[in-house]
């Protein structure tokens, strides 16, 4: 059985080493612990070890476990890292502190509506489909900078960063480099990139947050 706390500290140490190796400041990279498919009992020890930023893929699953946990640990920051459907924006804005998967006009419009209605403004990232994979969510790289500008100008959304998931069978480095270039052009500072298998590479390319699940909690 995986010891999630032990694995968590090992991941934190590897992040610190990767920051140092890349010549970046200690603590420059935020660990988003991806807790999808794991229940509250599996997550609590990692919270107890000091982790406060978590990522979930599905709104329904997150809703079943996080409101109760956030009552006990109010400083938790919850990120939506899975695709967002327009009919789920109300729930997403109410539950999540950061939504990393803004990727089309309809979602931007619905988010703007809900943010105004609820008076709650989660951090927003635009997801970029750096590999132009037809089965994957995310806006095309060539449209990303203009889309960020439209989110701001048309919908009044504050876009904080960009997010990507490189193709599984490709070297992630060029994808991370592309995302960093697009972020610079779009005038955003945060880069959510890198997962359990490639987060050290992502840190070398400027990631400000990495999304690590199986390296902490074990395989799903």
XYZ file of N, CA and C in Angstrom, residues 2-216:
645
model
N 0.513 2.229 -0.796
C 1.291 3.456 -0.912
C 1.140 4.305 0.350
N 2.273 4.817 0.854
C 2.240 5.774 1.952
C 2.215 7.165 1.337
N 1.015 7.753 1.253
C 0.842 9.022 0.545
C 1.642 10.153 1.182
N 1.766 10.143 2.498
C 2.513 11.211 3.177
C 3.999 11.127 2.823
N 4.524 9.904 2.862
C 5.937 9.693 2.494
C 6.180 10.132 1.047
N 5.267 9.738 0.164
C 5.389 10.104 -1.256
C 5.272 11.616 -1.448
N 4.374 12.240 -0.681
C 4.192 13.688 -0.746
C 5.495 14.405 -0.418
N 6.153 13.994 0.662
C 7.409 14.648 1.034
C 8.504 14.390 -0.011
N 8.482 13.202 -0.615
C 9.458 12.899 -1.662
C 9.243 13.792 -2.886
N 7.977 13.993 -3.262
C 7.662 14.878 -4.392
C 8.082 16.312 -4.079
N 7.782 16.772 -2.866
C 8.182 18.132 -2.462
C 9.697 18.307 -2.568
N 10.439 17.287 -2.160
C 11.905 17.347 -2.224
C 12.385 17.398 -3.673
N 11.720 16.620 -4.541
C 12.118 16.617 -5.964
C 11.782 17.952 -6.625
N 10.676 18.564 -6.222
C 10.320 19.887 -6.752
C 11.385 20.904 -6.329
N 11.774 20.860 -5.067
C 12.796 21.787 -4.560
C 14.116 21.602 -5.305
N 14.475 20.338 -5.565
C 15.724 20.059 -6.289
C 15.634 20.567 -7.732
N 14.466 20.389 -8.356
C 14.279 20.850 -9.742
C 14.304 22.376 -9.819
N 13.737 23.046 -8.819
C 13.808 24.513 -8.757
C 15.262 24.967 -8.695
N 16.019 24.334 -7.821
C 17.426 24.697 -7.635
C 18.214 24.476 -8.925
N 17.971 23.313 -9.546
C 18.671 22.947 -10.790
C 18.362 23.933 -11.920
N 17.123 24.437 -11.934
C 16.705 25.363 -12.990
C 17.083 26.817 -12.666
N 17.740 27.018 -11.521
C 18.134 28.363 -11.119
C 16.963 29.233 -10.706
N 15.921 28.580 -10.208
C 14.729 29.323 -9.787
C 14.681 29.440 -8.273
N 13.911 30.417 -7.805
C 13.791 30.628 -6.367
C 13.133 29.444 -5.686
N 13.568 29.151 -4.479
C 12.910 28.105 -3.692
C 11.461 28.521 -3.436
N 10.540 27.598 -3.670
C 9.122 27.893 -3.451
C 8.442 28.563 -4.632
N 9.150 28.645 -5.767
C 8.561 29.294 -6.955
C 7.439 28.460 -7.569
N 7.453 27.164 -7.293
C 6.497 26.243 -7.928
C 5.509 25.710 -6.892
N 4.223 25.835 -7.198
C 3.167 25.325 -6.322
C 2.830 23.885 -6.698
N 2.767 23.025 -5.723
C 2.329 21.647 -5.948
C 0.814 21.579 -5.846
N 0.165 21.158 -6.927
C -1.267 20.868 -6.916
C -1.397 19.347 -6.793
N -1.807 18.881 -5.645
C -1.940 17.433 -5.423
C -3.270 16.970 -6.024
N -3.175 16.108 -7.018
C -4.372 15.691 -7.759
C -5.025 14.511 -7.032
N -6.168 14.796 -6.439
C -6.822 13.826 -5.551
C -8.020 13.140 -6.192
N -8.177 13.285 -7.508
C -9.325 12.649 -8.176
C -9.318 11.144 -7.924
N -10.480 10.605 -7.728
C -10.770 9.189 -7.436
C -10.379 8.758 -6.015
N -9.709 9.623 -5.258
C -9.367 9.264 -3.879
C -10.346 9.930 -2.919
N -10.760 9.174 -1.891
C -11.765 9.710 -0.980
C -11.125 10.563 0.114
N -11.982 11.154 0.936
C -11.511 12.062 1.985
C -10.539 11.375 2.936
N -10.774 10.096 3.226
C -9.891 9.369 4.150
C -8.471 9.259 3.599
N -8.344 9.130 2.283
C -7.022 9.045 1.656
C -6.345 10.414 1.580
N -7.162 11.467 1.485
C -6.635 12.825 1.317
C -6.208 13.446 2.642
N -6.928 13.149 3.702
C -6.703 13.801 4.999
C -5.253 13.717 5.506
N -4.586 12.548 5.399
C -3.199 12.507 5.882
C -2.273 13.482 5.143
N -2.540 13.695 3.857
C -1.714 14.620 3.068
C -2.001 16.061 3.490
N -3.270 16.358 3.792
C -3.604 17.679 4.348
C -2.882 17.841 5.696
N -2.916 16.785 6.496
C -2.246 16.812 7.801
C -0.750 17.053 7.695
N -0.166 16.616 6.575
C 1.275 16.809 6.351
C 1.606 18.210 5.853
N 0.559 19.013 5.624
C 0.798 20.406 5.258
C 0.364 20.826 3.869
N -0.096 19.887 3.032
C -0.510 20.257 1.669
C -1.857 20.979 1.698
N -1.959 22.069 0.947
C -3.196 22.851 0.960
C -3.785 23.100 -0.431
N -3.099 22.699 -1.486
C -3.601 22.948 -2.844
C -3.877 21.605 -3.509
N -5.137 21.409 -3.954
C -5.547 20.125 -4.513
C -6.256 20.333 -5.848
N -6.191 19.306 -6.701
C -6.835 19.356 -8.003
C -7.826 18.226 -8.182
N -8.965 18.538 -8.789
C -9.996 17.542 -9.079
C -10.436 17.673 -10.536
N -10.813 16.537 -11.131
C -11.238 16.519 -12.534
C -12.731 16.707 -12.719
N -13.512 16.167 -11.772
C -14.969 16.147 -11.945
C -15.665 16.931 -10.839
N -16.579 17.773 -11.244
C -17.283 18.633 -10.288
C -18.101 17.801 -9.304
N -18.804 16.800 -9.824
C -19.674 15.981 -8.964
C -18.868 15.256 -7.892
N -17.740 14.683 -8.301
C -16.887 13.970 -7.344
C -16.320 14.937 -6.299
N -15.880 16.101 -6.763
C -15.310 17.102 -5.849
C -16.360 17.567 -4.841
N -17.577 17.712 -5.322
C -18.657 18.202 -4.459
C -18.982 17.208 -3.351
N -18.726 15.937 -3.613
C -19.042 14.900 -2.616
C -18.056 14.895 -1.449
N -16.846 15.450 -1.635
C -15.861 15.332 -0.548
C -15.276 16.654 -0.059
N -15.212 17.668 -0.915
C -14.458 18.856 -0.524
C -15.189 19.864 0.362
N -16.503 20.094 0.217
C -17.132 21.067 1.123
C -16.911 20.732 2.597
N -17.021 19.457 2.957
C -16.808 19.049 4.350
C -15.350 19.238 4.762
N -14.424 18.891 3.860
C -12.998 19.058 4.176
C -12.633 20.541 4.313
N -13.241 21.372 3.455
C -12.918 22.803 3.504
C -13.491 23.476 4.751
N -14.523 22.892 5.311
C -15.042 23.415 6.590
C -14.014 23.234 7.700
N -13.343 22.103 7.672
C -12.328 21.801 8.696
C -11.009 22.520 8.377
N -10.691 22.595 7.071
C -9.432 23.219 6.633
C -9.770 24.375 5.671
N -10.156 25.534 6.212
C -10.651 26.622 5.360
C -9.602 27.245 4.442
N -8.318 26.943 4.694
C -7.265 27.530 3.855
C -6.929 26.668 2.637
N -7.714 25.635 2.394
C -7.479 24.794 1.213
C -7.843 25.551 -0.054
N -7.021 25.357 -1.087
C -7.277 25.945 -2.410
C -7.564 24.793 -3.379
N -8.744 24.819 -3.966
C -9.181 23.705 -4.815
C -9.195 24.131 -6.283
N -8.515 23.343 -7.121
C -8.407 23.637 -8.550
C -9.242 22.648 -9.372
N -9.999 23.156 -10.324
C -10.650 22.293 -11.316
C -9.683 22.124 -12.473
N -9.276 20.870 -12.716
C -8.292 20.614 -13.776
C -8.872 19.724 -14.879
N -10.166 19.401 -14.769
C -10.837 18.621 -15.809
C -11.738 19.507 -16.642
N -12.214 19.008 -17.778
C -13.056 19.813 -18.678
C -14.288 20.371 -17.972
N -14.635 21.595 -18.327
C -15.798 22.256 -17.733
C -16.907 22.370 -18.774
N -18.081 21.846 -18.435
C -19.244 21.983 -19.315
C -19.984 23.257 -18.937
N -20.584 23.907 -19.919
C -21.221 25.201 -19.667
C -22.362 25.096 -18.659
N -23.032 23.927 -18.595
C -24.139 23.792 -17.635
C -23.656 23.508 -16.214
N -22.341 23.441 -16.027
C -21.781 23.183 -14.695
C -21.047 24.398 -14.131
N -21.119 25.531 -14.839
C -20.340 26.689 -14.396
C -20.810 27.208 -13.038
N -22.091 27.135 -12.774
C -22.617 27.614 -11.482
C -21.952 26.870 -10.328
N -21.932 25.534 -10.439
C -21.310 24.708 -9.397
C -19.812 24.944 -9.325
N -19.192 25.080 -10.488
C -17.732 25.260 -10.528
C -17.310 26.550 -9.833
N -18.023 27.634 -10.111
C -17.691 28.925 -9.496
C -17.914 28.871 -7.985
N -18.947 28.162 -7.562
C -19.253 28.065 -6.126
C -18.224 27.235 -5.366
N -17.668 26.208 -6.001
C -16.837 25.230 -5.295
C -15.335 25.449 -5.438
N -14.897 25.854 -6.615
C -13.455 25.889 -6.890
C -12.858 27.273 -6.692
N -11.616 27.280 -6.244
C -10.869 28.535 -6.058
C -10.108 28.920 -7.321
N -9.779 27.919 -8.126
C -9.114 28.144 -9.412
C -9.733 27.197 -10.435
N -10.064 27.720 -11.614
C -10.572 26.907 -12.725
C -9.532 26.972 -13.833
N -8.907 25.827 -14.133
C -7.765 25.805 -15.053
C -8.144 25.458 -16.491
N -9.435 25.279 -16.763
C -9.820 24.686 -18.049
C -10.785 25.551 -18.856
N -10.565 26.855 -18.854
C -11.347 27.755 -19.713
C -10.811 27.574 -21.131
N -11.679 27.173 -22.073
C -11.132 26.863 -23.397
C -12.035 27.231 -24.573
N -13.144 27.938 -24.303
C -13.983 28.349 -25.420
C -14.889 29.497 -24.991
N -15.415 30.172 -26.009
C -16.196 31.394 -25.812
C -17.407 31.173 -24.893
N -18.117 30.071 -25.118
C -19.332 29.817 -24.336
C -19.018 29.690 -22.847
N -17.920 29.000 -22.536
C -17.510 28.845 -21.133
C -17.152 30.207 -20.542
N -16.424 31.015 -21.306
C -16.039 32.348 -20.821
C -17.277 33.182 -20.497
N -18.271 33.142 -21.387
C -19.501 33.920 -21.188
C -20.264 33.433 -19.961
N -20.367 32.115 -19.793
C -21.096 31.553 -18.652
C -20.369 31.851 -17.336
N -19.043 31.764 -17.364
C -18.264 32.073 -16.162
C -18.460 33.530 -15.750
N -18.422 34.417 -16.735
C -18.610 35.844 -16.439
C -19.957 36.080 -15.769
N -20.973 35.394 -16.282
C -22.330 35.522 -15.737
C -22.376 35.044 -14.278
N -21.791 33.869 -14.035
C -21.837 33.284 -12.689
C -20.990 34.067 -11.688
N -19.851 34.556 -12.134
C -18.976 35.343 -11.252
C -19.711 36.608 -10.806
N -20.407 37.245 -11.737
C -21.181 38.447 -11.395
C -22.335 38.101 -10.460
N -22.992 36.975 -10.725
C -24.163 36.581 -9.933
C -23.780 36.173 -8.513
N -22.687 35.410 -8.394
C -22.297 34.883 -7.083
C -21.385 35.825 -6.303
N -20.799 36.791 -6.992
C -19.847 37.673 -6.321
C -18.617 36.932 -5.846
N -18.303 35.840 -6.532
C -17.136 35.022 -6.178
C -16.282 34.871 -7.423
N -15.016 35.214 -7.336
C -14.168 35.217 -8.537
C -12.998 34.243 -8.408
N -13.183 33.001 -8.849
C -12.052 32.067 -8.833
C -10.967 32.517 -9.804
N -9.735 32.101 -9.536
C -8.663 32.314 -10.500
C -8.966 31.540 -11.767
N -8.604 32.080 -12.914
C -8.935 31.434 -14.197
C -7.685 31.237 -15.052
N -7.551 30.014 -15.595
C -6.486 29.699 -16.549
C -7.141 29.270 -17.863
N -6.514 29.597 -18.962
C -6.953 29.100 -20.267
C -6.182 27.819 -20.574
N -6.920 26.763 -20.905
C -6.278 25.503 -21.295
C -5.947 25.535 -22.780
N -4.693 25.227 -23.096
C -4.218 25.230 -24.480
C -3.923 23.792 -24.907
N -4.463 23.403 -26.035
C -4.243 22.057 -26.586
C -2.972 22.108 -27.437
N -1.814 22.075 -26.754
C -0.534 22.312 -27.439
C -0.234 21.285 -28.527
N -0.808 20.097 -28.398
C -0.574 19.063 -29.409
C -1.663 18.996 -30.466
N -2.623 19.934 -30.423
C -3.768 19.947 -31.350
C -4.408 18.567 -31.475
N -4.604 17.910 -30.343
C -5.188 16.562 -30.336
C -6.715 16.675 -30.378
N -7.353 16.024 -31.371
C -8.804 16.179 -31.532
C -9.613 15.685 -30.336
N -9.095 14.706 -29.602
C -9.855 14.140 -28.478
C -9.654 14.923 -27.181
N -8.790 15.928 -27.211
C -8.430 16.622 -25.978
C -9.022 18.022 -25.923
N -9.429 18.428 -24.718
C -9.947 19.787 -24.524
C -8.808 20.795 -24.671
N -9.174 22.051 -24.828
C -8.177 23.109 -24.919
C -8.280 23.871 -26.223
N -7.918 25.144 -26.170
C -7.962 25.980 -27.359
C -6.705 25.759 -28.190
N -6.818 25.932 -29.496
C -5.662 25.762 -30.377
C -4.604 26.816 -30.051
N -3.322 26.430 -30.101
C -2.260 27.383 -29.763
C -2.337 28.687 -30.557
N -2.655 28.587 -31.840
C -2.672 29.806 -32.673
C -3.803 30.762 -32.279
N -4.788 30.267 -31.553
C -5.923 31.102 -31.132
C -5.817 31.564 -29.678
N -4.821 31.051 -28.954
C -4.779 31.235 -27.496
C -4.626 32.696 -27.073
N -3.695 33.423 -27.693
C -3.425 34.803 -27.264
C -4.648 35.686 -27.517
N -5.272 35.527 -28.687
C -6.469 36.311 -29.014
C -7.629 35.936 -28.085
N -7.713 34.656 -27.715
C -8.786 34.218 -26.820
C -8.624 34.834 -25.429
N -7.393 34.861 -24.926
C -7.147 35.503 -23.626
C -7.580 36.972 -23.687
N -7.226 37.636 -24.780
C -7.595 39.060 -24.940
C -9.116 39.234 -24.961
N -9.826 38.316 -25.647
C -11.296 38.388 -25.699
C -11.917 38.120 -24.332
N -11.350 37.166 -23.598
C -11.854 36.879 -22.249
C -11.818 38.141 -21.407
N -10.760 38.908 -21.565
C -10.613 40.143 -20.787
C -11.522 41.252 -21.304
N -11.421 41.495 -22.605
C -12.107 42.664 -23.176
C -13.612 42.464 -23.312
N -14.033 41.287 -23.767
C -15.450 41.036 -24.039
C -16.188 40.580 -22.784
N -15.554 39.689 -22.011
C -16.248 39.068 -20.880
C -15.827 39.632 -19.519
N -14.810 40.474 -19.509
C -14.369 41.078 -18.251
C -13.741 40.096 -17.286
N -13.150 39.016 -17.823
C -12.543 37.990 -16.974
C -11.062 38.283 -16.749
N -10.614 38.112 -15.535
C -9.186 38.213 -15.234
C -8.562 36.838 -15.476
N -7.748 36.717 -16.501
C -7.085 35.443 -16.793
C -5.702 35.466 -16.153
N -5.463 34.501 -15.267
C -4.216 34.479 -14.501
C -3.109 33.664 -15.155
N -3.494 32.662 -15.962
C -2.454 31.775 -16.476
C -2.930 30.892 -17.609
N -2.033 30.025 -18.036
C -2.309 29.031 -19.074
C -2.015 27.648 -18.519
N -2.694 26.655 -19.060
C -2.511 25.270 -18.649
C -2.416 24.386 -19.883
N -1.615 23.308 -19.815
C -1.594 22.348 -20.927
C -1.347 20.941 -20.412
N -1.735 19.975 -21.251
C -1.445 18.554 -21.025
C -0.823 18.043 -22.330
N 0.501 17.916 -22.401
C 1.135 17.482 -23.649
C 0.686 16.076 -24.063
N 0.791 15.752 -25.363
C 0.480 14.384 -25.799
C 1.336 13.371 -25.044
N 0.717 12.265 -24.670
C 1.396 11.275 -23.831
C 2.624 10.658 -24.496
N 2.603 10.584 -25.828
C 3.680 9.883 -26.533
C 4.730 10.828 -27.126
N 4.741 12.081 -26.682
C 5.711 13.039 -27.215
C 6.579 13.622 -26.105
N 7.758 14.094 -26.489
C 8.627 14.811 -25.565
C 7.868 16.050 -25.074
N 7.665 16.200 -23.755
C 6.866 17.334 -23.284
C 7.566 18.686 -23.395
N 8.895 18.677 -23.490
C 9.651 19.917 -23.480
C 9.175 20.973 -24.475
N 9.027 20.627 -25.767
C 8.563 21.626 -26.740
C 7.157 22.166 -26.418
N 6.320 21.338 -25.827
C 4.968 21.780 -25.457
C 5.033 22.789 -24.305
N 5.893 22.508 -23.336
C 6.065 23.447 -22.222
C 6.669 24.762 -22.724
N 7.624 24.653 -23.646
C 8.243 25.866 -24.208
C 7.212 26.702 -24.958
N 6.332 26.023 -25.690
C 5.271 26.721 -26.432
C 4.330 27.436 -25.461
N 3.949 26.760 -24.386
C 3.022 27.369 -23.427
C 3.664 28.602 -22.780
N 4.952 28.502 -22.462
C 5.662 29.635 -21.853
C 5.688 30.824 -22.817
N 5.910 30.549 -24.093
C 5.939 31.609 -25.121
C 4.562 32.272 -25.245
N 3.509 31.448 -25.282
C 2.147 31.979 -25.394
C 1.773 32.811 -24.165
N 2.200 32.357 -22.996
C 1.906 33.102 -21.762
C 2.553 34.480 -21.810
N 3.784 34.524 -22.295
C 4.489 35.807 -22.417
C 3.742 36.736 -23.372
N 3.315 36.185 -24.513
C 2.601 36.983 -25.513
C 1.234 37.450 -25.001
N 0.599 36.613 -24.196
C -0.745 36.942 -23.684
C -0.702 37.808 -22.434
N 0.494 37.966 -21.870
C 0.613 38.782 -20.667
C 0.056 38.116 -19.425
N 0.264 36.805 -19.304
C -0.144 36.095 -18.083
C 1.094 35.512 -17.413
N 1.024 35.384 -16.098
C 2.223 35.003 -15.348
C 2.256 33.548 -14.903
N 1.096 32.910 -14.837
C 1.077 31.571 -14.254
C 1.037 30.496 -15.341
N 1.792 29.434 -15.094
C 1.874 28.319 -16.039
C 1.632 27.021 -15.290
N 0.478 26.397 -15.535
C 0.162 25.108 -14.939
C 0.543 24.030 -15.940
N 1.670 23.389 -15.694
C 2.122 22.341 -16.623
C 3.056 21.392 -15.885
N 2.979 20.130 -16.308
C 3.763 19.094 -15.659
C 2.902 18.248 -14.755
N 3.032 16.918 -14.923
C 2.300 15.963 -14.100
C 3.297 14.966 -13.515
N 2.810 13.867 -12.966
C 3.694 12.946 -12.234
C 4.925 12.524 -13.035
N 4.766 12.318 -14.340
C 5.876 11.803 -15.134
C 6.827 12.853 -15.682
N 6.425 14.124 -15.669
C 7.264 15.124 -16.357
C 7.356 16.464 -15.625
N 7.007 16.482 -14.336
C 6.959 17.789 -13.664
C 8.326 18.432 -13.506
N 9.379 17.604 -13.429
C 10.722 18.194 -13.300
C 11.114 18.932 -14.583
N 10.733 18.365 -15.731
C 10.960 19.048 -17.014
C 10.161 20.342 -17.058
N 8.909 20.285 -16.613
C 8.049 21.471 -16.627
C 8.650 22.604 -15.792
N 9.237 22.257 -14.657
C 9.852 23.279 -13.795
C 11.015 23.949 -14.517
N 11.778 23.172 -15.273
C 12.891 23.741 -16.043
C 12.400 24.720 -17.106
N 11.167 24.524 -17.581
C 10.592 25.392 -18.621
C 9.714 26.506 -18.044
N 9.712 26.661 -16.718
C 9.032 27.815 -16.136
C 7.686 27.566 -15.497
N 7.307 26.314 -15.266
C 6.023 26.036 -14.603
C 5.942 26.785 -13.275
N 4.782 27.378 -13.005
C 4.558 27.963 -11.677
C 3.737 27.024 -10.805
N 3.077 26.048 -11.432
C 2.420 24.989 -10.657
C 2.501 23.689 -11.431
N 2.595 22.582 -10.697
C 2.626 21.248 -11.302
C 1.503 20.430 -10.683
N 0.896 19.564 -11.494
C -0.269 18.786 -11.056
C 0.158 17.321 -10.879
N 0.321 16.914 -9.639
C 0.895 15.589 -9.357
C -0.098 14.761 -8.560
N -0.487 13.618 -9.107
C -1.446 12.756 -8.425
C -0.884 11.394 -8.081
N -0.609 10.570 -9.094
C -0.214 9.180 -8.844
C 1.113 9.076 -8.107
N 2.025 10.040 -8.285
C 3.307 10.005 -7.568
C 3.135 10.246 -6.076
N 1.951 10.764 -5.689
C 1.650 10.957 -4.267
C 0.705 9.873 -3.762
